[in-house]
Amino acid sequence: MDSMSEAFIAKVPERIWAGGRPARARQWEAEFNVASWVRVTGARGRVELRVCCLDEKGEQAVVVDCAEVQGEGSALLSGVVKLRLSDSVEQIQVTLGLSDSAMRYVVEELYMQRRGMALDPQDKLISNY
């Protein structure tokens, strides 16, 4: 993972990650369904979808899913991530790790939803359709 370049995809709105937070909890865990369609061109290699959380303890990054691409094509990256959150969360964002700097990408769709919550149209963070 160290040799991969990291590309910012989207900032996750507080309404998604803070919704369902236990009252007066200074620290809590939450699980999220995350899914994205990513189109890649330019080079073959590995792509990783990650969720990164920044708080007073620093940054934690959790890999959602990864795929090998053959130079041109689309990949569906999806999975469930568990985040340990605190009341000092500065931001949560979704990033894409790319194994080759010649890789070009387009994120066609991106969803992030708190597990156990009803799917809301606002859970769609990116849509190119």
Backbone as a chain_set.jsonl record, in Angstrom:
{"seq": "MDSMSEAFIAKVPERIWAGGRPARARQWEAEFNVASWVRVTGARGRVELRVCCLDEKGEQAVVVDCAEVQGEGSALLSGVVKLRLSDSVEQIQVTLGLSDSAMRYVVEELYMQRRGMALDPQDKLISNY", "coords": {"N": [[0.824, -1.188, 0.0], [2.085, 1.176, 0.54], [3.475, 2.001, -1.747], [1.559, 2.966, -3.38], [-0.108, 5.625, -5.062], [-2.236, 8.188, -3.798], [-5.502, 9.299, -4.379], [-7.8, 11.867, -3.893], [-11.279, 11.459, -3.545], [-13.914, 12.111, -2.48], [-15.368, 14.156, 0.074], [-16.947, 13.031, 2.993], [-20.122, 13.819, 4.029], [-21.093, 15.099, 7.252], [-23.648, 14.34, 8.068], [-23.904, 11.719, 7.227], [-21.87, 10.141, 8.549], [-22.155, 10.858, 11.252], [-24.764, 10.403, 11.894], [-26.922, 8.509, 13.907], [-25.191, 8.312, 15.991], [-24.343, 7.4, 19.306], [-25.867, 9.025, 22.105], [-24.059, 11.494, 23.858], [-21.668, 10.079, 23.623], [-18.194, 9.783, 23.66], [-16.482, 8.248, 22.206], [-17.097, 5.919, 19.622], [-18.164, 3.111, 17.62], [-18.855, 2.506, 14.215], [-20.46, 1.019, 11.413], [-20.237, 0.975, 7.879], [-21.691, 0.755, 4.654], [-20.054, 0.81, 1.625], [-19.706, 1.718, -1.731], [-18.54, 1.814, -5.104], [-18.325, 2.638, -8.555], [-15.652, 2.57, -10.674], [-13.937, 3.816, -13.41], [-11.108, 2.988, -15.25], [-8.224, 3.978, -17.068], [-5.244, 3.986, -19.132], [-3.129, 2.567, -17.784], [-2.228, -0.683, -16.538], [-2.944, -2.271, -13.416], [-3.287, -2.078, -9.819], [-6.144, -1.005, -8.005], [-7.438, 0.632, -5.143], [-10.158, 1.185, -3.029], [-10.684, 3.398, -0.427], [-11.553, 4.436, 2.928], [-10.967, 7.231, 4.823], [-10.294, 8.592, 7.978], [-9.94, 11.451, 9.918], [-8.839, 12.54, 13.009], [-8.123, 13.621, 16.434], [-6.241, 11.699, 17.058], [-4.897, 11.243, 14.772], [-4.675, 10.014, 11.401], [-6.755, 7.437, 10.244], [-6.948, 4.812, 7.961], [-9.016, 2.765, 6.087], [-9.252, -0.021, 4.063], [-11.66, -0.533, 1.642], [-12.192, -2.123, -0.628], [-10.477, -3.829, -3.311], [-9.068, -4.061, -6.64], [-7.732, -5.579, -9.606], [-6.867, -4.021, -12.567], [-6.881, -4.101, -16.132], [-5.68, -2.134, -17.723], [-7.655, -0.798, -19.193], [-10.945, -0.256, -18.368], [-13.768, -0.97, -16.191], [-14.33, -1.069, -12.66], [-16.102, -2.486, -9.98], [-16.076, -1.541, -6.776], [-16.592, -2.486, -3.542], [-17.81, -2.799, -0.179], [-17.92, -3.44, 3.404], [-17.085, -1.269, 5.989], [-15.629, -0.738, 9.197], [-15.496, 1.878, 11.411], [-13.715, 3.477, 13.995], [-14.777, 6.022, 15.808], [-14.448, 9.349, 17.163], [-15.387, 12.112, 19.325], [-13.969, 14.134, 18.255], [-13.721, 14.118, 15.499], [-12.438, 15.38, 12.561], [-12.697, 15.19, 9.781], [-14.059, 12.94, 7.334], [-13.161, 11.086, 4.564], [-13.268, 9.754, 1.205], [-10.969, 7.903, -0.63], [-8.878, 6.95, -3.428], [-6.598, 4.47, -4.072], [-3.865, 4.097, -6.238], [-1.846, 1.976, -8.144], [-0.1, 2.627, -10.192], [1.291, 5.506, -11.529], [0.548, 6.317, -14.048], [-2.041, 5.633, -14.367], [-5.321, 6.637, -15.09], [-8.438, 7.838, -13.912], [-12.017, 7.71, -13.53], [-14.538, 8.35, -11.35], [-17.523, 6.916, -11.393], [-19.816, 6.413, -9.895], [-20.56, 6.79, -6.409], [-21.302, 5.612, -3.258], [-22.091, 5.924, 0.205], [-23.2, 4.577, 3.153], [-24.642, 4.401, 6.354], [-24.675, 1.385, 8.094], [-27.657, -0.403, 8.701], [-29.293, 1.759, 8.545], [-31.93, 3.291, 6.68], [-31.719, 3.395, 3.137], [-30.923, 6.42, 1.683], [-31.511, 8.977, -0.715], [-29.532, 10.921, -0.457], [-27.294, 9.542, 0.27], [-25.848, 8.971, -1.919], [-22.909, 10.032, -3.095], [-21.463, 10.701, -5.358], [-22.419, 10.969, -8.704], [-22.314, 10.381, -12.063], [-24.336, 10.253, -13.828]], "CA": [[0.0, 0.0, 0.0], [2.942, 2.344, 0.632], [3.914, 2.447, -3.054], [0.412, 3.45, -4.141], [-0.453, 7.035, -4.938], [-3.587, 8.332, -3.264], [-6.285, 10.35, -5.025], [-9.017, 12.266, -3.177], [-12.513, 11.3, -4.322], [-15.021, 12.909, -1.939], [-15.532, 14.341, 1.515], [-18.2, 12.431, 3.444], [-20.849, 14.78, 4.871], [-21.3, 14.701, 8.647], [-24.957, 13.697, 8.231], [-23.765, 10.281, 6.986], [-21.092, 9.437, 9.569], [-22.566, 11.181, 12.622], [-26.121, 9.93, 12.112], [-26.972, 7.289, 14.704], [-24.179, 8.351, 17.063], [-24.939, 7.323, 20.652], [-25.888, 10.3, 22.834], [-22.963, 11.791, 24.782], [-20.539, 9.167, 23.467], [-16.945, 10.414, 23.22], [-15.953, 7.341, 21.193], [-18.064, 4.903, 19.224], [-17.86, 2.415, 16.374], [-19.955, 2.495, 13.262], [-20.188, 0.29, 10.183], [-20.769, 1.644, 6.698], [-21.637, 0.132, 3.338], [-19.43, 1.736, 0.689], [-19.647, 1.129, -3.065], [-18.176, 2.758, -6.146], [-17.92, 2.208, -9.891], [-14.501, 3.362, -11.093], [-13.432, 3.5, -14.751], [-9.664, 3.217, -15.262], [-7.535, 3.909, -18.352], [-3.862, 4.46, -19.116], [-2.139, 1.586, -17.324], [-2.771, -1.786, -15.757], [-2.462, -2.258, -12.04], [-4.197, -2.283, -8.693], [-6.85, 0.149, -7.443], [-8.027, 0.379, -3.824], [-11.09, 2.168, -2.492], [-10.388, 3.549, 1.002], [-12.214, 5.459, 3.724], [-9.972, 7.809, 5.728], [-10.877, 9.398, 9.054], [-8.957, 12.3, 10.578], [-9.236, 13.084, 14.313], [-6.972, 14.033, 17.233], [-5.259, 10.61, 17.1], [-4.26, 11.143, 13.465], [-5.512, 9.499, 10.326], [-6.917, 5.999, 10.068], [-7.427, 4.495, 6.619], [-9.539, 1.412, 5.995], [-9.47, -0.429, 2.674], [-13.004, -1.051, 1.393], [-12.093, -3.188, -1.62], [-9.432, -3.58, -4.302], [-9.229, -4.806, -7.886], [-6.694, -5.459, -10.628], [-7.434, -3.595, -13.847], [-6.002, -4.487, -17.236], [-5.332, -1.009, -18.576], [-8.846, -0.039, -19.539], [-12.145, -0.947, -17.952], [-14.434, -0.498, -14.982], [-14.301, -1.968, -11.507], [-17.025, -2.223, -8.882], [-15.385, -1.706, -5.501], [-17.616, -2.341, -2.508], [-17.595, -3.56, 1.043], [-18.351, -2.873, 4.681], [-15.965, -0.816, 6.811], [-15.923, -0.351, 10.573], [-14.668, 3.005, 11.835], [-13.741, 3.885, 15.404], [-14.918, 7.473, 15.733], [-14.425, 10.087, 18.432], [-16.089, 13.386, 19.205], [-13.072, 15.119, 17.642], [-13.548, 13.85, 14.075], [-12.334, 16.582, 11.731], [-13.333, 14.877, 8.508], [-13.983, 11.607, 6.771], [-13.147, 11.197, 3.116], [-13.063, 8.544, 0.426], [-9.843, 8.064, -1.539], [-8.583, 5.84, -4.32], [-5.18, 4.168, -4.199], [-3.514, 3.681, -7.597], [-0.506, 1.393, -8.116], [0.726, 3.161, -11.278], [0.977, 6.932, -11.7], [-0.018, 6.538, -15.387], [-3.467, 5.293, -14.34], [-6.298, 7.718, -15.049], [-9.668, 7.25, -13.405], [-13.243, 8.485, -13.378], [-15.469, 7.723, -10.408], [-18.833, 7.079, -12.015], [-20.787, 6.491, -8.805], [-20.017, 6.536, -5.073], [-22.295, 5.599, -2.184], [-21.668, 5.568, 1.562], [-24.426, 4.502, 3.957], [-24.509, 3.783, 7.678], [-25.373, 0.096, 8.132], [-28.838, -0.401, 9.547], [-30.113, 2.931, 8.242], [-32.605, 3.192, 5.389], [-30.987, 4.053, 2.065], [-31.431, 7.757, 1.41], [-30.889, 9.502, -1.93], [-28.367, 11.717, -0.112], [-26.149, 8.656, 0.477], [-25.085, 8.964, -3.169], [-21.993, 11.159, -3.02], [-21.068, 11.057, -6.715], [-23.115, 10.295, -9.789], [-22.081, 11.009, -13.362], [-25.466, 9.902, -14.682]], "C": [[0.871, 1.257, 0.0], [3.333, 2.891, -0.733], [2.773, 3.002, -3.906], [0.252, 4.952, -3.961], [-1.915, 7.12, -4.5], [-4.276, 9.524, -3.903], [-7.546, 10.605, -4.214], [-10.216, 12.078, -4.094], [-13.606, 12.217, -3.784], [-14.903, 13.031, -0.428], [-16.895, 13.77, 1.892], [-18.905, 13.423, 4.369], [-21.098, 14.216, 6.277], [-22.628, 13.987, 8.836], [-24.867, 12.191, 8.026], [-23.025, 9.603, 8.135], [-21.525, 9.728, 10.997], [-23.983, 10.716, 12.93], [-26.116, 8.621, 12.888], [-25.928, 7.233, 15.804], [-24.869, 8.26, 18.422], [-24.833, 8.671, 21.379], [-24.729, 10.366, 23.828], [-21.776, 10.836, 24.681], [-19.315, 9.936, 22.971], [-16.263, 9.562, 22.156], [-17.014, 6.3, 20.883], [-17.586, 4.257, 17.933], [-19.094, 2.441, 15.491], [-19.511, 1.731, 12.02], [-20.905, 0.973, 9.023], [-20.656, 0.736, 5.49], [-21.064, 1.2, 2.398], [-19.343, 1.032, -0.66], [-19.325, 2.205, -4.094], [-17.895, 2.028, -7.457], [-16.804, 3.146, -10.306], [-14.062, 2.886, -12.479], [-11.966, 3.906, -14.8], [-9.129, 3.07, -16.68], [-6.069, 4.253, -18.13], [-2.817, 3.461, -18.696], [-2.859, 0.473, -16.586], [-2.204, -1.706, -14.354], [-3.586, -2.443, -11.045], [-4.842, -0.956, -8.292], [-7.466, -0.274, -6.11], [-8.955, 1.522, -3.454], [-10.886, 2.201, -0.99], [-11.288, 4.608, 1.629], [-11.192, 5.917, 4.76], [-10.669, 8.735, 6.721], [-9.755, 10.166, 9.744], [-9.544, 12.823, 11.884], [-7.979, 13.387, 15.118], [-5.899, 12.945, 17.333], [-4.51, 10.468, 15.776], [-5.23, 10.6, 12.44], [-5.561, 7.979, 10.374], [-7.493, 5.784, 8.678], [-7.829, 3.032, 6.602], [-9.788, 1.098, 4.529], [-10.862, -1.049, 2.564], [-12.915, -2.272, 0.488], [-10.953, -2.833, -2.566], [-9.689, -4.447, -5.531], [-7.991, -4.6, -8.743], [-7.396, -5.047, -11.912], [-6.398, -3.821, -14.939], [-5.717, -3.347, -18.202], [-6.508, -0.168, -19.009], [-10.062, -0.854, -19.146], [-12.714, -0.344, -16.688], [-14.321, -1.541, -13.885], [-15.365, -1.519, -10.52], [-16.278, -2.541, -7.602], [-16.418, -1.489, -4.41], [-17.263, -3.196, -1.304], [-18.156, -2.837, 2.25], [-17.095, -2.479, 5.453], [-16.467, -0.468, 8.205], [-14.949, 0.754, 10.953], [-14.825, 3.21, 13.337], [-13.681, 5.408, 15.404], [-14.851, 8.091, 17.125], [-15.156, 11.405, 18.232], [-15.206, 14.468, 18.592], [-12.807, 14.832, 16.168], [-13.515, 15.178, 13.313], [-12.985, 16.352, 10.382], [-13.169, 13.407, 8.187], [-14.04, 11.782, 5.264], [-12.922, 9.831, 2.486], [-11.941, 8.835, -0.558], [-9.687, 6.812, -2.391], [-7.074, 5.681, -4.369], [-4.912, 3.605, -5.591], [-2.073, 3.181, -7.6], [0.43, 1.95, -9.181], [0.318, 4.612, -11.52], [0.42, 7.243, -13.084], [-1.511, 6.207, -15.436], [-4.305, 6.558, -14.256], [-7.626, 7.098, -14.649], [-10.802, 8.256, -13.477], [-14.111, 7.699, -12.412], [-16.863, 7.991, -10.948], [-19.945, 7.159, -10.979], [-20.08, 6.188, -7.498], [-21.148, 6.654, -4.062], [-21.589, 5.325, -0.861], [-22.897, 5.671, 2.447], [-24.106, 3.839, 5.287], [-25.302, 2.486, 7.683], [-26.544, 0.183, 9.097], [-29.745, 0.793, 9.326], [-30.782, 2.711, 6.879], [-31.795, 3.948, 4.342], [-31.685, 5.358, 1.709], [-30.789, 8.254, 0.121], [-29.633, 10.34, -1.649], [-27.138, 10.874, 0.202], [-25.296, 8.552, -0.783], [-24.212, 10.222, -3.162], [-21.56, 11.643, -4.392], [-21.943, 10.283, -7.683], [-22.852, 11.067, -11.076], [-23.186, 10.688, -14.342], [-26.627, 10.833, -14.432]], "O": [[0.44, 2.3, -0.491], [3.509, 4.099, -0.886], [2.999, 3.456, -5.027], [0.446, 5.488, -2.87], [-2.719, 6.236, -4.795], [-3.718, 10.619, -3.966], [-8.277, 9.671, -3.885], [-10.192, 12.473, -5.259], [-14.168, 13.014, -4.534], [-14.408, 12.132, 0.252], [-17.882, 13.998, 1.193], [-18.341, 13.823, 5.387], [-21.287, 13.012, 6.454], [-22.728, 13.105, 9.689], [-25.671, 11.45, 8.591], [-23.497, 8.59, 8.65], [-21.28, 8.907, 11.882], [-24.37, 10.641, 14.096], [-25.364, 7.71, 12.543], [-25.793, 6.213, 16.48], [-25.857, 8.951, 18.669], [-23.821, 9.365, 21.271], [-24.46, 9.404, 24.548], [-20.95, 10.799, 25.593], [-19.392, 10.657, 21.976], [-15.549, 10.087, 21.301], [-17.741, 5.854, 21.771], [-16.716, 4.787, 17.242], [-20.226, 2.403, 15.972], [-18.347, 1.785, 11.624], [-22.019, 1.477, 9.164], [-19.659, 0.036, 5.315], [-21.527, 2.341, 2.38], [-18.946, -0.132, -0.723], [-19.768, 3.348, -3.982], [-17.308, 0.946, -7.468], [-16.972, 4.365, -10.298], [-13.843, 1.694, -12.692], [-11.616, 5.029, -14.438], [-9.521, 2.158, -17.408], [-5.695, 4.751, -17.069], [-1.7, 3.502, -19.212], [-3.962, 0.663, -16.074], [-1.129, -1.149, -14.13], [-4.679, -2.898, -11.38], [-4.18, 0.081, -8.245], [-7.953, -1.396, -5.968], [-8.582, 2.691, -3.554], [-10.91, 1.157, -0.338], [-11.727, 5.547, 0.965], [-10.622, 5.102, 5.486], [-11.515, 9.549, 6.351], [-8.734, 9.584, 10.11], [-10.596, 13.462, 11.892], [-6.882, 13.411, 14.56], [-4.752, 13.25, 17.662], [-3.589, 9.658, 15.671], [-6.447, 10.711, 12.589], [-4.533, 7.319, 10.526], [-8.416, 6.487, 8.265], [-7.077, 2.165, 7.047], [-10.456, 1.861, 3.831], [-11.198, -1.974, 3.302], [-13.484, -3.323, 0.787], [-10.514, -1.684, -2.62], [-10.426, -5.432, -5.474], [-7.293, -3.592, -8.629], [-8.398, -5.648, -12.301], [-5.193, -3.741, -14.697], [-5.529, -3.588, -19.394], [-6.379, 1.045, -19.176], [-10.196, -2.011, -19.545], [-12.215, 0.658, -16.178], [-14.23, -2.739, -14.151], [-15.517, -0.327, -10.253], [-15.892, -3.687, -7.371], [-17.052, -0.435, -4.352], [-16.523, -4.175, -1.4], [-18.777, -1.78, 2.14], [-16.153, -3.265, 5.558], [-17.58, 0.031, 8.374], [-13.734, 0.594, 10.834], [-15.929, 3.128, 13.877], [-12.665, 6.004, 15.046], [-15.156, 7.444, 18.126], [-15.503, 11.77, 17.108], [-15.65, 15.604, 18.426], [-11.781, 15.254, 15.634], [-14.437, 15.988, 13.408], [-13.73, 17.198, 9.889], [-12.275, 12.728, 8.691], [-14.867, 12.534, 4.748], [-12.458, 8.89, 3.13], [-11.944, 9.863, -1.236], [-10.276, 5.767, -2.116], [-6.351, 6.631, -4.669], [-5.646, 2.739, -6.068], [-1.175, 3.871, -7.119], [1.643, 1.762, -9.084], [-0.864, 4.909, -11.696], [-0.13, 8.326, -13.288], [-2.171, 6.474, -16.44], [-4.03, 7.443, -13.446], [-7.911, 5.955, -15.008], [-10.592, 9.469, -13.485], [-14.387, 6.52, -12.631], [-17.331, 9.129, -10.965], [-20.913, 7.896, -11.165], [-19.116, 5.423, -7.47], [-21.857, 7.659, -4.014], [-20.608, 4.584, -0.815], [-23.557, 6.709, 2.494], [-23.388, 2.84, 5.34], [-26.476, 2.48, 7.315], [-26.436, 0.769, 10.174], [-30.852, 0.837, 9.862], [-30.236, 2.01, 6.026], [-31.248, 5.014, 4.624], [-32.891, 5.386, 1.464], [-29.614, 7.973, -0.113], [-28.763, 10.453, -2.513], [-26.05, 11.42, 0.383], [-24.154, 8.098, -0.725], [-24.723, 11.34, -3.217], [-21.318, 12.834, -4.59], [-22.181, 9.089, -7.503], [-23.135, 12.262, -11.164], [-23.008, 10.83, -15.552], [-27.676, 10.695, -15.061]]}, "num_chains": 1, "name": "protein.A"}
